[in-house]
PDB file of C-alpha atoms in Angstrom:
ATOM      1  CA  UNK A   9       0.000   0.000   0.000  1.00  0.00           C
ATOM      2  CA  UNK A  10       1.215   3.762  -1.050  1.00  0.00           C
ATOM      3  CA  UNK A  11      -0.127   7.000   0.335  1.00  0.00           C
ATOM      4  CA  UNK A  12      -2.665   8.872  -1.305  1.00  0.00           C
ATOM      5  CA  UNK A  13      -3.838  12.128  -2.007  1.00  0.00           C
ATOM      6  CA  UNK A  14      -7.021  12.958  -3.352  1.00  0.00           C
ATOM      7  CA  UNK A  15      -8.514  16.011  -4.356  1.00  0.00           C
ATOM      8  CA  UNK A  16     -12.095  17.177  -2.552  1.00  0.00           C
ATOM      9  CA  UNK A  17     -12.211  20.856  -4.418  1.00  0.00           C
ATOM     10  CA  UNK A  18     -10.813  24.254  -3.101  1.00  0.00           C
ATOM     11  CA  UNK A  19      -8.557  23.578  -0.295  1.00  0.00           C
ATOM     12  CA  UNK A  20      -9.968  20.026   0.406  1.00  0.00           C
ATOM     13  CA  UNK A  21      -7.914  16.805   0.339  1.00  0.00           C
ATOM     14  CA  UNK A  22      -8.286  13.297   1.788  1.00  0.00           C
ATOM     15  CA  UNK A  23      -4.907  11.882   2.354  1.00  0.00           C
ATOM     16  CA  UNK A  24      -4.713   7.915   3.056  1.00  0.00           C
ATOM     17  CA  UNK A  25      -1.537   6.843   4.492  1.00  0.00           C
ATOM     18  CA  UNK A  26       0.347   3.138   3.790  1.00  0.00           C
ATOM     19  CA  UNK A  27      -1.138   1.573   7.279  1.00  0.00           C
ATOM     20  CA  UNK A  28      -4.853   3.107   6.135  1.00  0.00           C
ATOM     21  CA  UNK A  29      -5.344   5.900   8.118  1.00  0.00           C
ATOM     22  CA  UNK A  30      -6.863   8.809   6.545  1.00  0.00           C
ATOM     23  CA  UNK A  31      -7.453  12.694   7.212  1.00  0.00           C
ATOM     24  CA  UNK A  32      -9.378  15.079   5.809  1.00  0.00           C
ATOM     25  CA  UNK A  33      -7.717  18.540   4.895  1.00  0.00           C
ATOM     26  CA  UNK A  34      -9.971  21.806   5.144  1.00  0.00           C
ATOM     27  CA  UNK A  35     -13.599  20.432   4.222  1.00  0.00           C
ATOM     28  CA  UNK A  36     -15.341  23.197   2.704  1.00  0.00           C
ATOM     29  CA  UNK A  37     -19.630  23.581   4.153  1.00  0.00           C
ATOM     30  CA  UNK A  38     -22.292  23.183   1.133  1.00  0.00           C
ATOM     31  CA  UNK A  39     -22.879  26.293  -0.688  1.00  0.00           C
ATOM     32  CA  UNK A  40     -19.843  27.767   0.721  1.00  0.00           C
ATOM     33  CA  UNK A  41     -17.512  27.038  -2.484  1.00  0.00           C
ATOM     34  CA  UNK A  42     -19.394  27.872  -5.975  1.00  0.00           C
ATOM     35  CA  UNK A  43     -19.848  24.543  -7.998  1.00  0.00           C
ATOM     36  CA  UNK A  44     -18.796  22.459  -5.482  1.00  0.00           C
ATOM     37  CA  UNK A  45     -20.348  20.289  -2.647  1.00  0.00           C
ATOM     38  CA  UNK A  46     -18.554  17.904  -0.670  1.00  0.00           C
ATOM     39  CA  UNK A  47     -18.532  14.262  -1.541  1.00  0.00           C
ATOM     40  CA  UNK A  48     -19.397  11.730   1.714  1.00  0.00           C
ATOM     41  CA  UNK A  49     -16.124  10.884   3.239  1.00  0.00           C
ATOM     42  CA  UNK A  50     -15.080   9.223   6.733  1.00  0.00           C
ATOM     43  CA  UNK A  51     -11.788   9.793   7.918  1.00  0.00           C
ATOM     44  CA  UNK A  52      -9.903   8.959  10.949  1.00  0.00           C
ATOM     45  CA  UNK A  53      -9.297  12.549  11.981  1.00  0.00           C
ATOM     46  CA  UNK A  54      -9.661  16.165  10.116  1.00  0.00           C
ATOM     47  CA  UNK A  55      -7.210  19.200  10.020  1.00  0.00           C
ATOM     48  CA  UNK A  56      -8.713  22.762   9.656  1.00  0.00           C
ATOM     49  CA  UNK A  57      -6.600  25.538   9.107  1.00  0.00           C
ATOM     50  CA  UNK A  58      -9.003  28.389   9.893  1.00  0.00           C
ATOM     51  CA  UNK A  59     -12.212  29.080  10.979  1.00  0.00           C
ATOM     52  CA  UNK A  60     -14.088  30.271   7.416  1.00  0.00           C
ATOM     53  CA  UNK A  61     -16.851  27.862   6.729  1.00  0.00           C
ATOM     54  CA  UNK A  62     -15.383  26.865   3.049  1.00  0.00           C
ATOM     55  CA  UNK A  63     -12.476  25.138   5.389  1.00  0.00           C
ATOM     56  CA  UNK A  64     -14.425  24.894   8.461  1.00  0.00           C
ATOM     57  CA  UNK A  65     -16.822  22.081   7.909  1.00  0.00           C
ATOM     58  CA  UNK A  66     -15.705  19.110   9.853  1.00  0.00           C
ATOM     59  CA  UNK A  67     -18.995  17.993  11.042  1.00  0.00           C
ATOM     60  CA  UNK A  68     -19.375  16.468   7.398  1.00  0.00           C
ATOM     61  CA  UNK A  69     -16.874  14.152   7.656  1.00  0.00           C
ATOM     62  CA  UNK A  70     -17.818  10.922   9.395  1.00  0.00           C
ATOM     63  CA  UNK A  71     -15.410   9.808  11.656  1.00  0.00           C
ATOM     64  CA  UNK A  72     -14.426   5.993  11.221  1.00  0.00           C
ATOM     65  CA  UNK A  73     -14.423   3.739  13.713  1.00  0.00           C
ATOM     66  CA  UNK A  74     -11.287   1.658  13.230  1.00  0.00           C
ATOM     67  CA  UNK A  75      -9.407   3.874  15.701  1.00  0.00           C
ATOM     68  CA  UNK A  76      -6.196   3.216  13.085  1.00  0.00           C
ATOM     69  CA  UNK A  77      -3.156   5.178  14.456  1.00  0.00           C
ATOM     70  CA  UNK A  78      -1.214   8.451  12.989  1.00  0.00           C
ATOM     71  CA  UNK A  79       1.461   7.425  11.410  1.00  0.00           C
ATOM     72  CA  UNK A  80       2.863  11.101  11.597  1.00  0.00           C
ATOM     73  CA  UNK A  81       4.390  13.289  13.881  1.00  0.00           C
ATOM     74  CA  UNK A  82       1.826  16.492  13.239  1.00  0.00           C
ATOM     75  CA  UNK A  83       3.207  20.171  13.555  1.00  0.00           C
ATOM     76  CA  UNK A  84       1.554  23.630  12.930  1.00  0.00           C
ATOM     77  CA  UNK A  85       3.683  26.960  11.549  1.00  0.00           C
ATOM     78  CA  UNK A  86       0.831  29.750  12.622  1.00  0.00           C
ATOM     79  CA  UNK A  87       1.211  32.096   9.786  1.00  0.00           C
ATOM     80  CA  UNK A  88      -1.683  34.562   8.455  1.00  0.00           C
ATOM     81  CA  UNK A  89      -4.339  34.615   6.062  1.00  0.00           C
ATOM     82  CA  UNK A  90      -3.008  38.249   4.659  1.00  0.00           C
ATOM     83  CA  UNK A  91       0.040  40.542   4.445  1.00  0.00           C
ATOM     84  CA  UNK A  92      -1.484  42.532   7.116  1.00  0.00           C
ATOM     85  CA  UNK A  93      -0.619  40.431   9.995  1.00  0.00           C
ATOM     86  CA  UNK A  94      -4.193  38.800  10.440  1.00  0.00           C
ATOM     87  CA  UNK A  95      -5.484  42.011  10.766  1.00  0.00           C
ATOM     88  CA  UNK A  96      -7.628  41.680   7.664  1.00  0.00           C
ATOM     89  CA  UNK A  97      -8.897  38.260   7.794  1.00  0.00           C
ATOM     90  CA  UNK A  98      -7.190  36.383  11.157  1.00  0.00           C
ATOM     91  CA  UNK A  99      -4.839  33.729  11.108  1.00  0.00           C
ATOM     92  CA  UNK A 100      -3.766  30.408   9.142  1.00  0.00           C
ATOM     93  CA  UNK A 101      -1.879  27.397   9.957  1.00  0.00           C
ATOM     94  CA  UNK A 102       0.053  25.488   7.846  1.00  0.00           C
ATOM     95  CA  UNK A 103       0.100  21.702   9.151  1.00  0.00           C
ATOM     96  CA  UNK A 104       2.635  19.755   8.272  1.00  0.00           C
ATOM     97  CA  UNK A 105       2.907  15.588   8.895  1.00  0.00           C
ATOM     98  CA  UNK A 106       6.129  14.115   9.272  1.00  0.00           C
ATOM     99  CA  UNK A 107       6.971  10.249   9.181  1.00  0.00           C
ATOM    100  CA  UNK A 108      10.410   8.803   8.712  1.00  0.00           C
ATOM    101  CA  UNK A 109       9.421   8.167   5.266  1.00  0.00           C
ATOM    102  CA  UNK A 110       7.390  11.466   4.293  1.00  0.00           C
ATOM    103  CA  UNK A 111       7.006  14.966   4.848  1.00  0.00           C
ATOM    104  CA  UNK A 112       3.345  16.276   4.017  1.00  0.00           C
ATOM    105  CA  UNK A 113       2.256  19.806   3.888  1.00  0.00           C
ATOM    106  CA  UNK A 114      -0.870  21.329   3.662  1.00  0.00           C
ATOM    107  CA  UNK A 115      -0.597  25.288   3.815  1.00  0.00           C
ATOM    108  CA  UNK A 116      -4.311  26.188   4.710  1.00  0.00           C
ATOM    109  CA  UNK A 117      -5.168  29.835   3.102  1.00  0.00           C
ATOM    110  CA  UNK A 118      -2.210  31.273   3.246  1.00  0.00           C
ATOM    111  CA  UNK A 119      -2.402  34.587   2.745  1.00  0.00           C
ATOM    112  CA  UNK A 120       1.245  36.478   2.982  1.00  0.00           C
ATOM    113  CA  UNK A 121       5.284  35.468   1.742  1.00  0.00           C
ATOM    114  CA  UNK A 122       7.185  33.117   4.216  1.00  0.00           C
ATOM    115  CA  UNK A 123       9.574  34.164   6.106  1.00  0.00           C
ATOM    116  CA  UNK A 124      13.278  32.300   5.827  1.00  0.00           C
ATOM    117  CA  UNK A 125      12.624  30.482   8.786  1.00  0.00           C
ATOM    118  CA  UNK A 126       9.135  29.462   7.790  1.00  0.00           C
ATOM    119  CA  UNK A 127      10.799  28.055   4.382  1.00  0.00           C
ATOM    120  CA  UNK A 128      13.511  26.041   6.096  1.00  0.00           C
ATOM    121  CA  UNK A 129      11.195  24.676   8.361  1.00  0.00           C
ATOM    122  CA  UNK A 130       9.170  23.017   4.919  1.00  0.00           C
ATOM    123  CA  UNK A 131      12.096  22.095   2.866  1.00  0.00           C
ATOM    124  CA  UNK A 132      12.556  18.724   1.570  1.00  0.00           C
ATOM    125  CA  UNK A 133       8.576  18.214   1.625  1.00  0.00           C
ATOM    126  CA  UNK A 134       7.663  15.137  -0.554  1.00  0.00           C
ATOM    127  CA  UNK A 135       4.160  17.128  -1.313  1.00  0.00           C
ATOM    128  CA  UNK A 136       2.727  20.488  -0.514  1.00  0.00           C
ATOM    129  CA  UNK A 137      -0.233  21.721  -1.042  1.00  0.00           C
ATOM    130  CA  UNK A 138      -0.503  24.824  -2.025  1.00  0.00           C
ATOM    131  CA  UNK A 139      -2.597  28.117  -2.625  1.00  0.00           C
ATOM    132  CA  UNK A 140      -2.319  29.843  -5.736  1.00  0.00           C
ATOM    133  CA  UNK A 141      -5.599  32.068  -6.591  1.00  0.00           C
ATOM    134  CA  UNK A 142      -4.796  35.353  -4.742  1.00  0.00           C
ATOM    135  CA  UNK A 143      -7.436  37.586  -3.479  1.00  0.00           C
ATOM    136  CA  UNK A 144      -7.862  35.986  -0.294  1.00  0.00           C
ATOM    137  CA  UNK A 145      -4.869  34.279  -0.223  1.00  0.00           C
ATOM    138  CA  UNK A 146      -1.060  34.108  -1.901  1.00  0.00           C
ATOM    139  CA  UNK A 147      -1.167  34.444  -5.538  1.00  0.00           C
ATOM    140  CA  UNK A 148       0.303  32.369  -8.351  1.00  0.00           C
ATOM    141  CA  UNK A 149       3.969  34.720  -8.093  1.00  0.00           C
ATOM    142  CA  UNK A 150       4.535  34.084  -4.671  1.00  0.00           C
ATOM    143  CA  UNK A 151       3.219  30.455  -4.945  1.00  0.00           C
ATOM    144  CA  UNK A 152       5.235  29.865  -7.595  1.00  0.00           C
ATOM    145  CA  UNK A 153       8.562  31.905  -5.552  1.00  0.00           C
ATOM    146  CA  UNK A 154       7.611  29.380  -2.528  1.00  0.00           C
ATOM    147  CA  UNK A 155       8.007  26.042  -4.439  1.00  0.00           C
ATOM    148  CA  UNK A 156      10.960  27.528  -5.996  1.00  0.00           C
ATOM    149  CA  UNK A 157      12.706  28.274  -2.437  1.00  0.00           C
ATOM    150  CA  UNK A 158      11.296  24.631  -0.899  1.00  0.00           C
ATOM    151  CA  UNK A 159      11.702  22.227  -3.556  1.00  0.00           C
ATOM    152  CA  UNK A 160       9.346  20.211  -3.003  1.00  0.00           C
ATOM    153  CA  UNK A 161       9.177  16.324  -4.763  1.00  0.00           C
ATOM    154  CA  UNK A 162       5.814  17.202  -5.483  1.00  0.00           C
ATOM    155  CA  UNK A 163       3.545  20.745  -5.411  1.00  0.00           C
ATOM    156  CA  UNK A 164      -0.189  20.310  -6.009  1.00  0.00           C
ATOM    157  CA  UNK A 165      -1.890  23.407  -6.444  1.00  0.00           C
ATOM    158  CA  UNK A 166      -5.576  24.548  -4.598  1.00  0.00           C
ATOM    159  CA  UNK A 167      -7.706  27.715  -4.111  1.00  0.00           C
ATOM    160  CA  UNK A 168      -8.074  28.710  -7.724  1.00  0.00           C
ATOM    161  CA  UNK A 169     -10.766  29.025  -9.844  1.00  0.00           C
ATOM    162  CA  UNK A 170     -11.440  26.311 -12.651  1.00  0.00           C
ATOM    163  CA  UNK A 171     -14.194  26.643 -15.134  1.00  0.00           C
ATOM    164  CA  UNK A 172     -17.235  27.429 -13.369  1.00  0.00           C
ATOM    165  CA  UNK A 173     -15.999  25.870  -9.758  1.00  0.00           C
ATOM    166  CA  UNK A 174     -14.264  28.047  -7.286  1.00  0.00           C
ATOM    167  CA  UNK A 175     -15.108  32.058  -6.719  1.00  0.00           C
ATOM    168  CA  UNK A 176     -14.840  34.571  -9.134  1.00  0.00           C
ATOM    169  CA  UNK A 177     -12.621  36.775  -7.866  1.00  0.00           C
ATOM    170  CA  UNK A 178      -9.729  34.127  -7.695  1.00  0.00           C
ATOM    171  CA  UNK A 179      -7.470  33.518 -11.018  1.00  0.00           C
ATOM    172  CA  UNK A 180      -8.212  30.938 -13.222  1.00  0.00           C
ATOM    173  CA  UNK A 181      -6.169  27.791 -13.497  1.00  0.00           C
ATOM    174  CA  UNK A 182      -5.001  29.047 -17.086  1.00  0.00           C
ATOM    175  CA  UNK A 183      -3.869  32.392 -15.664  1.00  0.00           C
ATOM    176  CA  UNK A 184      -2.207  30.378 -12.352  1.00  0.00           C
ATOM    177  CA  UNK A 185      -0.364  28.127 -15.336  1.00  0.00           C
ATOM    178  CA  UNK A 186       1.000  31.453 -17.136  1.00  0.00           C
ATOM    179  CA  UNK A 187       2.982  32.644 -13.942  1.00  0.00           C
ATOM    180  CA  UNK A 188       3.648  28.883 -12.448  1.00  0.00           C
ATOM    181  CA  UNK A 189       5.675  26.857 -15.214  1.00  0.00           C
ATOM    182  CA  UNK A 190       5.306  23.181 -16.141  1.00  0.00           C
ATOM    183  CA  UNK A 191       1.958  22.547 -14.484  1.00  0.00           C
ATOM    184  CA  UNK A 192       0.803  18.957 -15.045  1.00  0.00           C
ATOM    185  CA  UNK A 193      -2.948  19.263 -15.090  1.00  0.00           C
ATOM    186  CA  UNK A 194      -4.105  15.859 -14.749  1.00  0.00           C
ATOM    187  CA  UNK A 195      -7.843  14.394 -15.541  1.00  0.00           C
ATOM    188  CA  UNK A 196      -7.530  12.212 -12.084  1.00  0.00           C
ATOM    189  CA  UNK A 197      -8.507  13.155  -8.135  1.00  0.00           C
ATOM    190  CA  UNK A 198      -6.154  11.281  -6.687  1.00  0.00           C
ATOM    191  CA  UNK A 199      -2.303  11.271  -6.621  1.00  0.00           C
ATOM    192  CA  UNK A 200       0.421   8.572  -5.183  1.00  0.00           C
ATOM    193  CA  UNK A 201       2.920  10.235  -3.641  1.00  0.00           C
ATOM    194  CA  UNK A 202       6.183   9.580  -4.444  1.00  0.00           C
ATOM    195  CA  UNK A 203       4.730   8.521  -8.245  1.00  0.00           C
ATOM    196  CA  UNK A 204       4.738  11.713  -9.391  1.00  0.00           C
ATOM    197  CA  UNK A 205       7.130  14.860  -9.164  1.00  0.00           C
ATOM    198  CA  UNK A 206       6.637  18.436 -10.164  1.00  0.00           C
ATOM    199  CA  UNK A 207       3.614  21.121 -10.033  1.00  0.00           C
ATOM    200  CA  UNK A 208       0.208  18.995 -10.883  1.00  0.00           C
ATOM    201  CA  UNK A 209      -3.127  20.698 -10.850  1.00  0.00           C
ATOM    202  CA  UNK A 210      -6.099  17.771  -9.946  1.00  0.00           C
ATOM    203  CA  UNK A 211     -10.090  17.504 -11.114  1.00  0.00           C
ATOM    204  CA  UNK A 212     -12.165  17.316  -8.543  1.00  0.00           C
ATOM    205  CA  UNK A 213     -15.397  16.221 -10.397  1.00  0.00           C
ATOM    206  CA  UNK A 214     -13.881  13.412 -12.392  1.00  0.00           C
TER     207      UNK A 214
END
């Protein structure tokens, strides 16, 4: 067994680990996101990075019962959902799960540049996840100048509008792949991780 990633929409991810547990990233409440509703998922345990109800919503997820350990060592960076110090719309955590064989990051809405030691403390991640829509969080320049200082094996982006899903004032997934180079937009949900390397954008509704 592998871990997996899959894609729920906007900031939303399940992630299955290689002894089965799973988590649920930033579940987003119905109506909250446009074009989007939240599929039924059960997880072991759910990580919110704010309080806004399109991240907020972790009465939807039902909670399994196999009581199946973490296999991660779980850390927060409190950082802020804009450049003016939270003052504008409070704060953010990035989470970030650490095994002896992976480092996973999920940066929440993100909303300002790292600072140096906020970058050292996510180097050699084998996946982040990453905002790139701007408006109410980073956009795709200082997404893109944050996977070029981390290096990351693998970058999948979130938060940006596609089609008719995600909000309107956020930049499309075209204009995020004009700034961001080499994105890998793939007609899947789910990733492996450690099968894949690069920037990958992933469908939610396939």
């Amino acid at each position: 067994m592998t871990t997996k990633l899959q894609y729920l929409g906007h900031s939303s991810f399940l992630l299955t680990a290689d002894n089965g547990w799973k988590c649920v990233f930033d579940p987003y409440a119905d109506d909250s996101v446009p074009g989007l509703k939240l599929p039924e998922v059960s997880a072991d345990d759910v990580v919110v990075s704010h309080g806004h109800s399109d991240h907020n919503a972790a009465h939807l997820v039902k909670r399994q019962e196999s009581k199946i350990p973490c296999p991660y060592t779980i850390t927060v960076l409190k950082t802020d959902h804009d450049d003016q110090q939270g003052a504008l719309r409070g704060k953010n955590d990035i989470t970030i799960l650490k095994s002896d064989q992976e480092k996973i990051v999920h940066c929440g809405d993100l909303g300002r540049k790292l600072t140096l030691q906020e970058i050292e403390a996510l180097r050699q991640a084998d996946v982040i996840m990453i905002p790139c829509g701007g408006y109410y969080t980073i956009d795709a320049s200082t997404a893109r100048d944050m996977i070029e200082a981390i290096r990351p094996k693998l970058t999948v982006l979130m938060h940006y509008r596609r089609g008719d899903v995600g909000y309107d004032v956020l930049s499309s997934l075209d204009d995020v792949c004009a700034i961001i180079p080499n994105v890998q937009i793939l007609k899947q949900t789910e990733v492996e991780i450690g099968a894949i390397t690069g920037v990958v954008a992933l469908d939610p509704r396939q």
